[in-house]
Structure formats: C-alpha cells, structure tokens
Coordinates of C-alpha atoms and ligand atoms in Angstrom, one line a residue:
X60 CA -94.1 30.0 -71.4
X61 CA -92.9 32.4 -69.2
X62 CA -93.7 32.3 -65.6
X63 CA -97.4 34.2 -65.9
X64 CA -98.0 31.8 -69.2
X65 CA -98.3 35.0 -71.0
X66 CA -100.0 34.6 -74.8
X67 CA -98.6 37.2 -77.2
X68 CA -99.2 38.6 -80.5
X69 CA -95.6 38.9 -82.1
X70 CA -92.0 38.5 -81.3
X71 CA -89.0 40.7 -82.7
X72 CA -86.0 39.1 -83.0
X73 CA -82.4 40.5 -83.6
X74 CA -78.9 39.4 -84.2
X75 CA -80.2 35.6 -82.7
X76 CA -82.1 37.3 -79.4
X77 CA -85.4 38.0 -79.1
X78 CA -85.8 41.9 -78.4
X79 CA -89.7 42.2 -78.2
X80 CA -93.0 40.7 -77.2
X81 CA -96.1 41.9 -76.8
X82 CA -99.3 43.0 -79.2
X83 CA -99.0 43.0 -83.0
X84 CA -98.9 47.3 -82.6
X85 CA -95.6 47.3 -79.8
X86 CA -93.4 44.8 -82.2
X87 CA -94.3 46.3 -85.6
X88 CA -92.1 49.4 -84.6
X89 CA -89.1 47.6 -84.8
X90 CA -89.7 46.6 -88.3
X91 CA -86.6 48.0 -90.5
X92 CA -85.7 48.1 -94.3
X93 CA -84.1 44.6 -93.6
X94 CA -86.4 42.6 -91.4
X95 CA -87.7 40.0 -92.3
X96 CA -91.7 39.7 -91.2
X97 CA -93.3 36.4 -91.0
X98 CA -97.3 36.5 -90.8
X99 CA -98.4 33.2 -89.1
X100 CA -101.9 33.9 -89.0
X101 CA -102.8 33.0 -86.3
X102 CA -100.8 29.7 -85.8
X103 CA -98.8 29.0 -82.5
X104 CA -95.0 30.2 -82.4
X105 CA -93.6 27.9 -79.2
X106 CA -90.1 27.9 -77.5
X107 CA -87.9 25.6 -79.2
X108 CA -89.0 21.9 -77.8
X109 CA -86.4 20.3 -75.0
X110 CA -85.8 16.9 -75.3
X111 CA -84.8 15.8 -72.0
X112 CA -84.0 11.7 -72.3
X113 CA -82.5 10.9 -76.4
X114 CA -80.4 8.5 -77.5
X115 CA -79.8 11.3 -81.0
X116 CA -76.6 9.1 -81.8
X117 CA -77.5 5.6 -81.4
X118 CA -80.9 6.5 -83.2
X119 CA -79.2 8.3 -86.2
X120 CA -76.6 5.2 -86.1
X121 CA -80.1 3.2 -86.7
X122 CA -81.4 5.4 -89.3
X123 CA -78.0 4.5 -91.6
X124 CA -77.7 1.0 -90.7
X125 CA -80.2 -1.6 -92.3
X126 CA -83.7 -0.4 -91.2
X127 CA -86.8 -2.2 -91.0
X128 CA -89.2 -0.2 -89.1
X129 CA -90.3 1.2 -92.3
X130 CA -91.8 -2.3 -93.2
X131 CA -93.5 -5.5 -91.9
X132 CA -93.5 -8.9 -92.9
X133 CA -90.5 -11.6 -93.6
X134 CA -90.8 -11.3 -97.0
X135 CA -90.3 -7.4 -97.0
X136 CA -87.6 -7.3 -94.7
X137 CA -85.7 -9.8 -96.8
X138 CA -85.7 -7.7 -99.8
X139 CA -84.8 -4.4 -97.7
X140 CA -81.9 -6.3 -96.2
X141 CA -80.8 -7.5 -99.3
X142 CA -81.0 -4.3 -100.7
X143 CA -78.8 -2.5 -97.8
X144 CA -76.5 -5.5 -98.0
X145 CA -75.9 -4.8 -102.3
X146 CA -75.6 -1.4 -101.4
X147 CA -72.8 -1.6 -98.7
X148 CA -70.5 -4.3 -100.2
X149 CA -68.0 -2.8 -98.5
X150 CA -69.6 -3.2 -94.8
X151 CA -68.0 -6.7 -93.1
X152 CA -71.4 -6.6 -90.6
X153 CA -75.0 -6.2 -92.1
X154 CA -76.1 -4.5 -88.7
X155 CA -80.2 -3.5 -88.3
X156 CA -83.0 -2.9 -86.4
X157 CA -87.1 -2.4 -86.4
X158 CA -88.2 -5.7 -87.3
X159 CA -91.4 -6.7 -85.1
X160 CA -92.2 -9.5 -82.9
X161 CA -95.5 -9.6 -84.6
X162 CA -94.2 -11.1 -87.6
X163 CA -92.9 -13.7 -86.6
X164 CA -94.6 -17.2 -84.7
X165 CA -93.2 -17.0 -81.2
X166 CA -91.6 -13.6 -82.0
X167 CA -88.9 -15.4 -82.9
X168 CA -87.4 -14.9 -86.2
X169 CA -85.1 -17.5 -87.8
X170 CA -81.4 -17.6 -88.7
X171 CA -82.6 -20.1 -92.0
X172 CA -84.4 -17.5 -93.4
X173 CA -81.9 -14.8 -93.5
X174 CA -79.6 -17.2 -94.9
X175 CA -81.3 -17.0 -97.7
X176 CA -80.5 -13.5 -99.0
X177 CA -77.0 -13.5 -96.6
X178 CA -75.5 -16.8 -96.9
X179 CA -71.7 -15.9 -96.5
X180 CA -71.9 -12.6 -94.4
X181 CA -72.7 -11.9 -91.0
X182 CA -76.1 -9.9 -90.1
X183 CA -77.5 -8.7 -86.9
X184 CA -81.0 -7.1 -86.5
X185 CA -82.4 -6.0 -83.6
X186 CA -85.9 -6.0 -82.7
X187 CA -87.7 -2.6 -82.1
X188 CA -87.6 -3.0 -78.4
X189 CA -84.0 -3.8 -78.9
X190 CA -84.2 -6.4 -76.7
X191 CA -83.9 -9.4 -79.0
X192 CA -81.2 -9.9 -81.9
X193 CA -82.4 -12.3 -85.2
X194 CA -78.8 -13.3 -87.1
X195 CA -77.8 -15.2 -89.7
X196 CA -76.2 -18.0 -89.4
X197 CA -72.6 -16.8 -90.3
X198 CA -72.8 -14.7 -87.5
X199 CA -73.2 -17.4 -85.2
X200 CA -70.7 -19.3 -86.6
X201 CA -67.8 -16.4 -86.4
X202 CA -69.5 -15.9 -82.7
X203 CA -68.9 -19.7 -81.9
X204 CA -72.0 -20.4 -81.1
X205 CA -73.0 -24.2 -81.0
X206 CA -75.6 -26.7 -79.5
X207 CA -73.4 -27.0 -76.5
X208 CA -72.6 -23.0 -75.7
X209 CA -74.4 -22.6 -72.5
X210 CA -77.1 -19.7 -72.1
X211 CA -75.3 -16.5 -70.7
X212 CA -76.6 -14.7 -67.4
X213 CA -79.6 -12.5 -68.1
X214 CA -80.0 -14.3 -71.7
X215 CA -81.0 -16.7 -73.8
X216 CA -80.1 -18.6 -77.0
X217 CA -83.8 -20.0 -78.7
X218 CA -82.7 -23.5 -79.8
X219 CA -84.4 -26.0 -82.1
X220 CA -85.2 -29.7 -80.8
X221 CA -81.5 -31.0 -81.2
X222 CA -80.3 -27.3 -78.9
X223 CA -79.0 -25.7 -82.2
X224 CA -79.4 -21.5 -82.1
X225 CA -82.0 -21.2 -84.4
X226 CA -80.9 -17.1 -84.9
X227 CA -82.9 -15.5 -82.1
X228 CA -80.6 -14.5 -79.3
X229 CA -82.7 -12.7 -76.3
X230 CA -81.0 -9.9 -73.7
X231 CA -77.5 -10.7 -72.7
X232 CA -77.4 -13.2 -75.6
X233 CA -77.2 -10.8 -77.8
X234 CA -73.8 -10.2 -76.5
X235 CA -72.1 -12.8 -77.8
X236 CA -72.4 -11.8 -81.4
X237 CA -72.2 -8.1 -80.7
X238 CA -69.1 -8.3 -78.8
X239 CA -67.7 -9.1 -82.6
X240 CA -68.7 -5.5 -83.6
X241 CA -65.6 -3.4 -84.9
X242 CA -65.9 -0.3 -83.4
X243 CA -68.1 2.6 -84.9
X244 CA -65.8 4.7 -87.7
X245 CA -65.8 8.5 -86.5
X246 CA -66.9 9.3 -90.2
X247 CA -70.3 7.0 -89.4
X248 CA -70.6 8.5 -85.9
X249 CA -70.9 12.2 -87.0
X250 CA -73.1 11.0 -90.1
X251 CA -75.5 9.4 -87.4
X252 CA -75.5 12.3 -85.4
X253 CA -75.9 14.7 -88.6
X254 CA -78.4 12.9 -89.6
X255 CA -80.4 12.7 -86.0
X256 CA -79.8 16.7 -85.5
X257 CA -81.7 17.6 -88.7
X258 CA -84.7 15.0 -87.6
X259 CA -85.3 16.4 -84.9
X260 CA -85.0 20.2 -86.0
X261 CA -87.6 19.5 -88.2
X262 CA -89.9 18.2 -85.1
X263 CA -89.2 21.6 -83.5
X264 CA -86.8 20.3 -80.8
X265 CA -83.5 22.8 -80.4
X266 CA -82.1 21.1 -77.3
X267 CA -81.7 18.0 -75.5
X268 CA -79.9 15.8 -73.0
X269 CA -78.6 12.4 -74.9
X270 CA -78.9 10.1 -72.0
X271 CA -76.0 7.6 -72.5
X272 CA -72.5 8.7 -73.8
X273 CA -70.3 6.3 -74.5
X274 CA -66.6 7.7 -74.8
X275 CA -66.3 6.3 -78.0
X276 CA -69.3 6.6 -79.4
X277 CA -71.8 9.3 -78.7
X278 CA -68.9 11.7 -77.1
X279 CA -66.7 11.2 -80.5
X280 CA -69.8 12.5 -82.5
X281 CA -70.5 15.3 -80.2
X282 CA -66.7 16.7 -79.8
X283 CA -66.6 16.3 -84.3
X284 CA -69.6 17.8 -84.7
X285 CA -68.9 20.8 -82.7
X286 CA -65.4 21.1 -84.2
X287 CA -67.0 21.0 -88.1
X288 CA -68.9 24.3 -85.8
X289 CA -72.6 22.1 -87.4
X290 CA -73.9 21.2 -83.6
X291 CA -76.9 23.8 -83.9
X292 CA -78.7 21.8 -80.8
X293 CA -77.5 23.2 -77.4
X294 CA -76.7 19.4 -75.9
X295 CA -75.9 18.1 -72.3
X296 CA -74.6 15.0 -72.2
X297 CA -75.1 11.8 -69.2
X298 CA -71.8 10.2 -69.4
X299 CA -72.7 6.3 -68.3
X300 CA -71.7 5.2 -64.8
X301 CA -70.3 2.1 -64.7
X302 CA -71.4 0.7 -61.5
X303 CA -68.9 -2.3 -61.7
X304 CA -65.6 0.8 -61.3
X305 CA -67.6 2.3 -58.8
X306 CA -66.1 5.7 -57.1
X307 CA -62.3 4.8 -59.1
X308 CA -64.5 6.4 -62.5
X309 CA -64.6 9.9 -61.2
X310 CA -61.6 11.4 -61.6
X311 CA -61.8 10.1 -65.3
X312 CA -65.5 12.0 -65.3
X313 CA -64.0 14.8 -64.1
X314 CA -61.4 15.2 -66.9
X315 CA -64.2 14.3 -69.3
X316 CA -66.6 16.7 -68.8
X317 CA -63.1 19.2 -69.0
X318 CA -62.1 18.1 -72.1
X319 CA -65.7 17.7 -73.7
X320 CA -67.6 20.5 -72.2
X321 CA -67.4 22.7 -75.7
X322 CA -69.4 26.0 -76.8
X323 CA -72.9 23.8 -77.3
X324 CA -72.2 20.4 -75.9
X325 CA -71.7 20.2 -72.1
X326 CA -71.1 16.9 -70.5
X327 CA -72.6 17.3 -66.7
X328 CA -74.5 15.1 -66.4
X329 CA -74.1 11.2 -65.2
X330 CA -76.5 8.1 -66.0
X331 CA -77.5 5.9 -63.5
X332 CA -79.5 2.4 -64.2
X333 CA -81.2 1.6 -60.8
X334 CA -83.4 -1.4 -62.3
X335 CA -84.7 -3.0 -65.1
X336 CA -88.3 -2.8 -66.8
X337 CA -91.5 -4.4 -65.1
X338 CA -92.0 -6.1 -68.7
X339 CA -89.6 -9.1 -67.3
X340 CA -89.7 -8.9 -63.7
X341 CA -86.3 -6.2 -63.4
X342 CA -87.8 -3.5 -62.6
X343 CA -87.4 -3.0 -58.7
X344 CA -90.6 -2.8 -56.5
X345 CA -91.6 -1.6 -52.5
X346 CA -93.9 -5.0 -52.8
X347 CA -93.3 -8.5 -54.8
X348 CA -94.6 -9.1 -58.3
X349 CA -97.7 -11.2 -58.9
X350 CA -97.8 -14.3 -60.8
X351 CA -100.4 -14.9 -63.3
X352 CA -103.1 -16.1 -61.2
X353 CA -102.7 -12.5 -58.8
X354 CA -100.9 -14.2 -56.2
X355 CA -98.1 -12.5 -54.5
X356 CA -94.5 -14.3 -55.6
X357 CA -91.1 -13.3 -53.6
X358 CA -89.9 -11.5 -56.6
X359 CA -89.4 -8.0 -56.4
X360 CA -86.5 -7.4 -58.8
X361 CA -83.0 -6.2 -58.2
X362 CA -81.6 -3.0 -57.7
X363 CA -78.6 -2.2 -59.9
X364 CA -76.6 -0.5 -58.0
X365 CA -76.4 -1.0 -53.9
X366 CA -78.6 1.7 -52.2
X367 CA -76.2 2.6 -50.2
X368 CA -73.1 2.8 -53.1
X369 CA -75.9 4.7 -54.4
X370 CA -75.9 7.6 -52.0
X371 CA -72.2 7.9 -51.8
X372 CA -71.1 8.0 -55.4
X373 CA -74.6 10.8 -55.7
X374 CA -73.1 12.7 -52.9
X375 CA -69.7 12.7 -54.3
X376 CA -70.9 13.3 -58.0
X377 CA -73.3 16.4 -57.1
X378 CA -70.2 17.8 -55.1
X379 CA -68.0 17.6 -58.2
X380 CA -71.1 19.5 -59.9
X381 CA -71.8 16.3 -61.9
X382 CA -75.8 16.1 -62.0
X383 CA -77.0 12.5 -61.7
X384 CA -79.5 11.5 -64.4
X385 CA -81.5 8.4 -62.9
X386 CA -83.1 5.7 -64.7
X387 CA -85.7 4.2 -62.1
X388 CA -88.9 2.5 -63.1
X389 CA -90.6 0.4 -60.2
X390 CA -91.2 2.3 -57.0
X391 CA -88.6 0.8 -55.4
X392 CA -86.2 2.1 -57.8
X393 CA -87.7 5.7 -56.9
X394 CA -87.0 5.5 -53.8
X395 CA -84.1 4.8 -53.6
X396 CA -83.0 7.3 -56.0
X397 CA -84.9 10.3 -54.2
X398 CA -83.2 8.5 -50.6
X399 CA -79.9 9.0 -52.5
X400 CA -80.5 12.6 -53.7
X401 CA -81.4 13.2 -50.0
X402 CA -78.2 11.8 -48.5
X403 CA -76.3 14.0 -51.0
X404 CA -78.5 17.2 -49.5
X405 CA -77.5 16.1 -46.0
X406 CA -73.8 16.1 -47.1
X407 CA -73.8 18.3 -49.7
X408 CA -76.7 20.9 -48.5
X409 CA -77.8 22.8 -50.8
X410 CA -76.9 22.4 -55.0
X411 CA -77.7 23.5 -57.6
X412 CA -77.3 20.3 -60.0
X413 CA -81.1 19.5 -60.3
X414 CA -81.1 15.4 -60.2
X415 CA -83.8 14.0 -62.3
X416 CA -85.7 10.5 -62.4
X417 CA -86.2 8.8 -66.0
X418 CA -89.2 7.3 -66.6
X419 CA -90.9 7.3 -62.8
X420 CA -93.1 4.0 -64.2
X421 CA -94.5 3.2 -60.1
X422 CA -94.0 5.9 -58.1
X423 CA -95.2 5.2 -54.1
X424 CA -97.7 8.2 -53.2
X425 CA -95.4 8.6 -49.5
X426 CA -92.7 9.8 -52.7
X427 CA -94.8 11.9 -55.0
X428 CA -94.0 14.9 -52.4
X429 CA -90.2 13.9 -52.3
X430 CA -89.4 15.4 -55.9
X431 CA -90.5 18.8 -54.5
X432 CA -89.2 18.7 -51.2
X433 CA -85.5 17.9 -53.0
X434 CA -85.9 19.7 -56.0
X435 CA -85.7 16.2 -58.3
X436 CA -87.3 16.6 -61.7
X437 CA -89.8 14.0 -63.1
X438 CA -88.2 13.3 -66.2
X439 CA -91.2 11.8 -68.5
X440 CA -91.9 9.4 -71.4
X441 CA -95.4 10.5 -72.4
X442 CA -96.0 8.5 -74.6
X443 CA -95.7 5.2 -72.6
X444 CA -98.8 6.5 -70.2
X445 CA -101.6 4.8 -72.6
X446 CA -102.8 1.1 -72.7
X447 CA -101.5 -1.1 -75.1
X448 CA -100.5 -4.7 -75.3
X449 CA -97.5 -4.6 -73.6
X450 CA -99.2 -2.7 -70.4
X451 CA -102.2 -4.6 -70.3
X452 CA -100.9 -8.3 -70.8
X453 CA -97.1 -7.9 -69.7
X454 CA -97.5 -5.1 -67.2
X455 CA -101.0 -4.7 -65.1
X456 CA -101.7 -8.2 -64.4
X457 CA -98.7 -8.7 -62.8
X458 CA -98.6 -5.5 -60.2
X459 CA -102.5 -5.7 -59.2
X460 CA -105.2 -3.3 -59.2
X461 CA -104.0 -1.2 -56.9
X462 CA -100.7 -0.4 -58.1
X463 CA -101.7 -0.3 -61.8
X464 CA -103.9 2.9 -60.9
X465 CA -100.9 4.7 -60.1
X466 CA -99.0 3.9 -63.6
X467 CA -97.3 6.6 -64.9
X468 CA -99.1 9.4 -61.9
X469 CA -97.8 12.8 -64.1
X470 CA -101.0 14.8 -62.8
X471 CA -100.5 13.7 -59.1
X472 CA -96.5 14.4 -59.4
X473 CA -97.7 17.8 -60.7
X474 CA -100.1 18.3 -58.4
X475 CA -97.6 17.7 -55.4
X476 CA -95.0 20.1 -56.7
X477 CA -93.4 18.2 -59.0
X478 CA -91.1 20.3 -61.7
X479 CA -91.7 18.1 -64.7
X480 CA -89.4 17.7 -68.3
X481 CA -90.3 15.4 -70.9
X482 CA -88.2 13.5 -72.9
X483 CA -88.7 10.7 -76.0
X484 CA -86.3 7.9 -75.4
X485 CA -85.9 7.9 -78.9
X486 CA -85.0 5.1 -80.5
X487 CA -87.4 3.2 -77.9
X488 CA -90.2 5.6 -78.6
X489 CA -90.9 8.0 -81.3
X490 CA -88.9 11.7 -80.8
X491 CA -92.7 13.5 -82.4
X492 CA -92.9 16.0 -79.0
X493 CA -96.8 16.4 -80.5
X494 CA -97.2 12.4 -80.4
X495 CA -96.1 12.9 -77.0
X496 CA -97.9 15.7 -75.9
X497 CA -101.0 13.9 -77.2
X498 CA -100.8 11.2 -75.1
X499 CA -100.2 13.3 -71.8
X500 CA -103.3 15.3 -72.9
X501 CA -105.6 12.0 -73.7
X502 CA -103.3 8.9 -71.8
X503 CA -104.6 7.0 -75.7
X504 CA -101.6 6.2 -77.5
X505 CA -102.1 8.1 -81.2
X506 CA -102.3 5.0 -82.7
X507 CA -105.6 3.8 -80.8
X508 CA -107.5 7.6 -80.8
X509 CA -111.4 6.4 -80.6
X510 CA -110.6 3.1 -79.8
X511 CA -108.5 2.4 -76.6
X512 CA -110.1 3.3 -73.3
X513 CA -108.8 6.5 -71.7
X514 CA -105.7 4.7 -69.0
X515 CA -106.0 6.4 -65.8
X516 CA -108.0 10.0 -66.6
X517 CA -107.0 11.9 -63.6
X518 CA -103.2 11.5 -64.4
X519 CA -104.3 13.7 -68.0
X520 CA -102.2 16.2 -68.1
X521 CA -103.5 20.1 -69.2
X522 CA -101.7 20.7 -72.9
X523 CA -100.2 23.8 -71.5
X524 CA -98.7 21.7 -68.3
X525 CA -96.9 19.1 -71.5
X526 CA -95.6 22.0 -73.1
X527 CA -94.4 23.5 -70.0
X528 CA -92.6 20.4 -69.4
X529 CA -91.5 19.9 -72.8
X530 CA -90.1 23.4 -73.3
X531 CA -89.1 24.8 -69.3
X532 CA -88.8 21.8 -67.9
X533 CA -86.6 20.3 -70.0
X534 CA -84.5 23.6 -70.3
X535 CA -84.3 23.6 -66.5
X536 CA -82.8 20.4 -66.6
X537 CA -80.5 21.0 -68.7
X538 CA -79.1 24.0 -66.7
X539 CA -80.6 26.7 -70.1
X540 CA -83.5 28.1 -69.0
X541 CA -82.1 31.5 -68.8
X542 CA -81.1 31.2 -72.1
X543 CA -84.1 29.0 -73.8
X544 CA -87.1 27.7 -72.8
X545 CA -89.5 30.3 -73.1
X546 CA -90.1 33.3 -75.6
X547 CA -89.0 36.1 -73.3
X548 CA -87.4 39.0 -74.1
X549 CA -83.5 38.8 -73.3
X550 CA -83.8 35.1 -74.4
X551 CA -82.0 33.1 -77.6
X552 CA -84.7 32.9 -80.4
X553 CA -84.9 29.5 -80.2
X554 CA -88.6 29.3 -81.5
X555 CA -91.1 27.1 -83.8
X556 CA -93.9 27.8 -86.0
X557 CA -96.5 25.6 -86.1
X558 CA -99.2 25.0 -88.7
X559 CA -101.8 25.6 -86.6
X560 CA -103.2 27.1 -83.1
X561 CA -102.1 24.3 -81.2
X562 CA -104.6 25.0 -78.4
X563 CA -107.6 25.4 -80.9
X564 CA -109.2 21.7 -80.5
X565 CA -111.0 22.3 -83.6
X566 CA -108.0 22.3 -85.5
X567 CA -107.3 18.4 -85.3
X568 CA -105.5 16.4 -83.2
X569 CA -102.3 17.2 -81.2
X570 CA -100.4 14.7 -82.2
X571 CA -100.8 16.1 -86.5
X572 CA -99.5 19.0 -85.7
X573 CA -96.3 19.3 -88.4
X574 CA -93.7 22.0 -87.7
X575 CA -93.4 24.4 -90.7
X576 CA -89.9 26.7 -89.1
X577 CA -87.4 26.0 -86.5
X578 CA -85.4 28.8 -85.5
X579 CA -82.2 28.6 -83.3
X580 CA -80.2 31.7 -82.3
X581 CA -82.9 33.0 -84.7
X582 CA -81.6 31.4 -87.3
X583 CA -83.5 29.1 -89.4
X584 CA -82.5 25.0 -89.3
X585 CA -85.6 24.3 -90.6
X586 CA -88.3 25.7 -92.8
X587 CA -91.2 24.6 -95.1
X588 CA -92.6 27.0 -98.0
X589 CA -95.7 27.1 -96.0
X590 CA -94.1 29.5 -93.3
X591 CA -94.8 32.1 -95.5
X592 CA -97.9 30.8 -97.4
Ligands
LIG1827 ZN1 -83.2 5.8 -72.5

C-alpha cells in the first residue's frame, strides 16, 4: 500500500520496524541465527487494518453483559437471560442486547414474558439496532412508569388497550429506565475494552478511532488500559460534543486531550451528530422526504446542531488542533458539514487536522468534489452499501428514484478525489474489515451472495481501492500514516497474514478470509498454528 501499490515478495522486520522489502533474494540476506522466518506461501501479508468509526468499548461492554445476538427466538433468549442472570447474582441490573425485531409480532417484545424468568429484578435489553429497549416489568416499576406517564420527546412507550407499558420502550423512551443505570465500574470498563482489543486483533485491525468517548466511560478504559501498559492498538479518540454547552465545552476539551493524550491513545479528535438516520425521517435532506404513495411531504428532517454554530465551534475546534469527526447522513447534513469545514479554511487557512464525514448516506453530486477541494475524508460503513430490508422498504421508497441511485456513491467520491477511510460502526455493524471489504467490492451484503441484486454497480469499489481505505486511509485519519498504514520500510511492523491471496478470486470469497497472525510493533497479538503450517 505504498504510494506506487507496490506487490512484494518478503518483508524483514527488526526490533518492531520493518527494515526490508523487496524480492524473496534481497530480504533473505538479513536472515540471522535468531530470526525468525515465516513462509506464507503465497498468501497476502497486508498493513495492519485501520478502523476508522468503533465504538471498541461500548461493544466489548455488550460482549460481557447479557447477549443475545448469538440466538433467535423468545424461547432461547429466555433461557440465555436466565442463565446470565444465575450467573451474576451479584449484578442489581440484568442489562443486554442483540435480540431481533424479527422475533417478535410487531417487533415488539413484551415485559410479561421476561417476567417469567426475572420476576423481582430489573432487565433491560436492547434491540440490535439499539434503538428499542424490551424490560421487565420491575424495571418499569423502579422507573415509575405508569398508564398515565406521558410519551417523552423523540420516544415512545408501546401500551396495551388500558395505556399500560407493555415493556417495549422505543428511542428517547428508553431513557427513562436507563437513566437508573449506576455508573459503569472501572474494573468492567477495562474488561470491555480488553476484551474488544483482542477481537479485533484477531480480525487483523491494529488501530482505530473509537468514535464517541464519554469521560466516564470509554476515556476511563483507555487511560487504565494504557496505564496496565496492555493498549497494543494505536487509538485516537472523538471526545463527544455536547451541542446543548456549545463553545463553554472547549476549554474542558482542551484539558482533556492534555491529560488523556498518552503513549498509544490520543484524544484529538471531536464527534459531531449533525442528523439523525433516513430510517425515521432524522436524517437531514437538500429536498423533502416522500410519503408512501411518492409524493413530496414538507419534511426534511432537522439538523442537530445550527449551521451556523456549526461553523464557529469547527473553526474554533480545528484552531485548537482538535479534528472534528462528523456524523452526517442525508445530503443536507453533508453539506453543511463540508460548508463548515470551509468556514474554518476561511478563518483558519490552511490545517492540518483532516476533518472527516461518517457515513456520507446521500451525498449531493455539486459536494462530491468538496471533500477534495478541502481535504475532508469520506469516512465509510461498507457494509451498509447493499440492499436489504431496511434500504428497500424503510429507505428507497421514501427518497425516490433519483436520489436512491446516489446511496452510498464510494466510487463517484473516489473518482472526484475523494481520500477515503473505512470504518465498522461496530456494535451497529459487524467489525469483520473482509465482510466489509466484500461488500464495497460486490455492493451484496455477505449474507445474500447469489441472491440479492447487485445495489448500484458503478459505486463497486476495486478491492485494492477498500484496502487502501481500510489501511491508508484510515491511518491518515488518524494522523499515523508515517508510522502505519502501509508495509514500507522505515514503518512499525504493524502487519497481517492472511490465509490466502486475497486478490486470487479463485480462492473464495472476500468476506471468508480468516486472519491467521497479527503483528504490531512486530510483535505478535495474534497467531493461529496455521501461520506456520
Ligand atoms: Zn457510530
């Protein structure tokens, strides 16, 4: 991955850098009595993978906490949440995720039925979207939640006939039970975060930028984790603006990132939420939504923070050296983040904090040339660029034809200049960079191979143009591309074996490919028998 996209032979590596590249002849000279020699075979050594958009702590907090995404059915979540809840007698909240809307009428799951295996203590589950909570009905009780407890702004309590909760809260609704939470344990935070680290090691990926911190949450993990000296991953961290403090947060950013910013972990980076999701009608569009029979409507959702706020606290943030991490959506919400990193050129001129865009859903073709022209990185969810039921029922009918050929354009931000990085939103999506990668390649989600029509061919990316974003791209983001990012001589050996030759099409499909060694600093945090075999 270096700038000629150079294919070599071998790589030396020594004392953690990597001191040669080149044919099989060059590097066998620096064999020595010690080395260690590693014969792949043939099968693809890569840069170690960026991650550029994670949630690593909130995920690993999910992987420890009652989960049901390894099952489906009432019936067999029931018996795994009675399980975790014998197992933790100890915990005073049974607290979950995974369950599926599928598996239940109305996606709605009931209080009743929990109540069956947790009469007397209080459970919360969240969906896999996350965006809906099924509880028991001791929760609601210590929550206070009764027939006459009015539906919060942005959610909803489901209700039987006589407007009793019947244990589904949706959106902000889930609030009112969560606000009960007692705070996350540093022990459970660093455990999460352990736990997350070695994950995704053993899917190749050696850095990433964790896309919320929370100061007591995801920043406590980090700070521990690097003072046990066990944060292997090179992190940046997007410490969460909180739009309702507005410019009064800085100064406490500032001293953040000061105290934070430790060998390995460097928080420079701040999230933004410009809008919603186009799923329910949040995320902000140039033109209104449709309604179901195509007609135009006057919606055309709301943007989160004030446009021009926007370009203020971005101007102000990028002259404090803060990059601004921006979660925009609709095209709307593109726009007015690329207007803002514009504004911050105008005052700023020139920086060096390389903004980036989240998820760039709709993206209006007068912008595609904007993310060159400011040096804004396209930060991309592959894996959401294929058709399934949430795009097709919830997503295209309601934009039109003509904006649903422009879902998800990676090829045409490419093509006009675009510096692309790729990211999972793990928990949301899974943190497999080869799932991912997959998808960019065929835009059909691994699930449907053969089956679901190719969505939108001429945004297919070239495998080589994924990996580029998944390995540079996300390194340049994260301010480490002279460091990672490419297998260069000078570099860190931050590398993975594969088990195959990832661009031999023979060899199956991308998204099998398994990782048998991670490498970082040339040292291995990951490793299956079959490295040497
Ligand atoms: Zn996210």
């Amino acid at each position: 991955m270096d700038a000629a996209r150079t294919f070599a032979d071998a790589v030396a590596v020594r004392d953690g850098r990597i001191v040669a590249v080149g044919a099989d002849d060059a590097v066998r000279r620096r064999i020595g009595t010690s080395t260690r020699v590693v014969d792949l075979r043939g099968r693809t050594v890569a840069p170690g993978f960026g991650d550029a958009h994670i949630h690593a702590v909130a995920s690993g907090l999910d992987r420890l906490r009652c989960d049901l995404s390894v099952a489906r059915g009432l019936e067999r979540y029931l018996a795994i949440i009675a399980s975790y809840a014998a197992a933790q007698p100890e915990e005073p909240w049974i607290r979950g995720s995974g369950w599926s809307m599928a598996d239940f009428p109305g996606g709605m799951p009931d209080r009743e039925d929990m109540d069956r295996v947790l009469p007397d203590r209080p459970a919360y589950l969240e969906s896999r979207d996350g965006h809906t909570a099924w509880v028991n009905t001791k929760a609601l009780d210590l929550a206070g939640v009764t027939a006459t407890t009015p539906d919060p702004t942005d959610g909803r309590i489901e209700r039987d006939a006589e407007g009793r909760a019947t244990g589904t809260l949706q959106e902000a609704a889930r609030g009112l039970v969560s606000r009960l939470f007692p705070p996350e344990s540093p022990d459970s935070l660093v455990a999460a975060l352990r736990l997350a680290q070695a994950e995704l090691h053993a899917l190749g990926i050696t850095n990433w930028q964790d896309a919320h911190v929370r100061a007591d949450e995801e920043e406590v993990a980090y700070t521990a984790l690097v003072g046990r000296g066990e944060l292997s991953a090179r992190v940046v961290g997007a410490l969460g603006w909180d739009d309702a403090r507005g410019g009064e947060q800085l100064e406490e950013l500032v001293e953040r990132r000061a105290r934070t910013t430790l060998s390995r972990y460097a928080a420079t980076s701040v999230k933004f939420f410009l809008d919603g999701v186009l799923e329910n009608f949040t995320g902000a569009l140039l033109e209104p939504y449709l309604d179901a029979a195509g007609r135009p409507t006057t919606e055309r959702g709301r943007s989160l923070v004030d446009p021009e706020a926007l370009k203020e606290h971005i101007a102000r943030l990028d002259a404090l050296g803060f990059q601004a991490h921006i979660h925009a959506i609709g095209d709307r919400a593109v726009r007015e983040a690329l207007d803002a990193v514009e504004a911050a050129r105008r005052v700023n001129g020139p920086s060096d904090t390389r903004s980036h865009i989240a998820h760039v859903q709709l993206v209006h073709p007068d912008d595609l040339g904007r993310f060159r022209a400011l040096s804004v990185v396209a930060n991309v969810q592959a894996e959401w660029a294929a058709l399934e039921d949430q795009l097709e029922h919830l997503t295209i009918p309601f934009l039109g034809s003509e904006r649903a050929a422009r879902i998800y354009p990676f090829r045409s931000l490419r093509r006009a200049g675009a510096r692309l990085a790729m990211g999972s939103d793990w928990s949301v999506s899974t943190p497999d960079p080869f799932i991912q990668m997959e998808v960019a390649v065929n835009r059909v989600s691994a699930e449907h191979r053969g089956e679901k029509p190719v969505f939108l061919p001429d945004e297919r990316l070239d495998l080589i143009d994924a990996l580029e974003a998944f390995t540079v791209g996300s390194a340049w983001v994260n301010h480490l591309e002279t460091e990672v990012g490419s297998i260069e001589v000078g570099k860190a050996a931050d590398l993975v074996a594969l088990d195959r030759d990832l661009f031999d099409r023979g060899a199956g499909e991308i998204g099998e490919t398994r990782v048998v060694a991670t490498f970082i600093d040339g040292a291995a945090v990951h490793e299956r028998p079959e490295l040497d075999g």
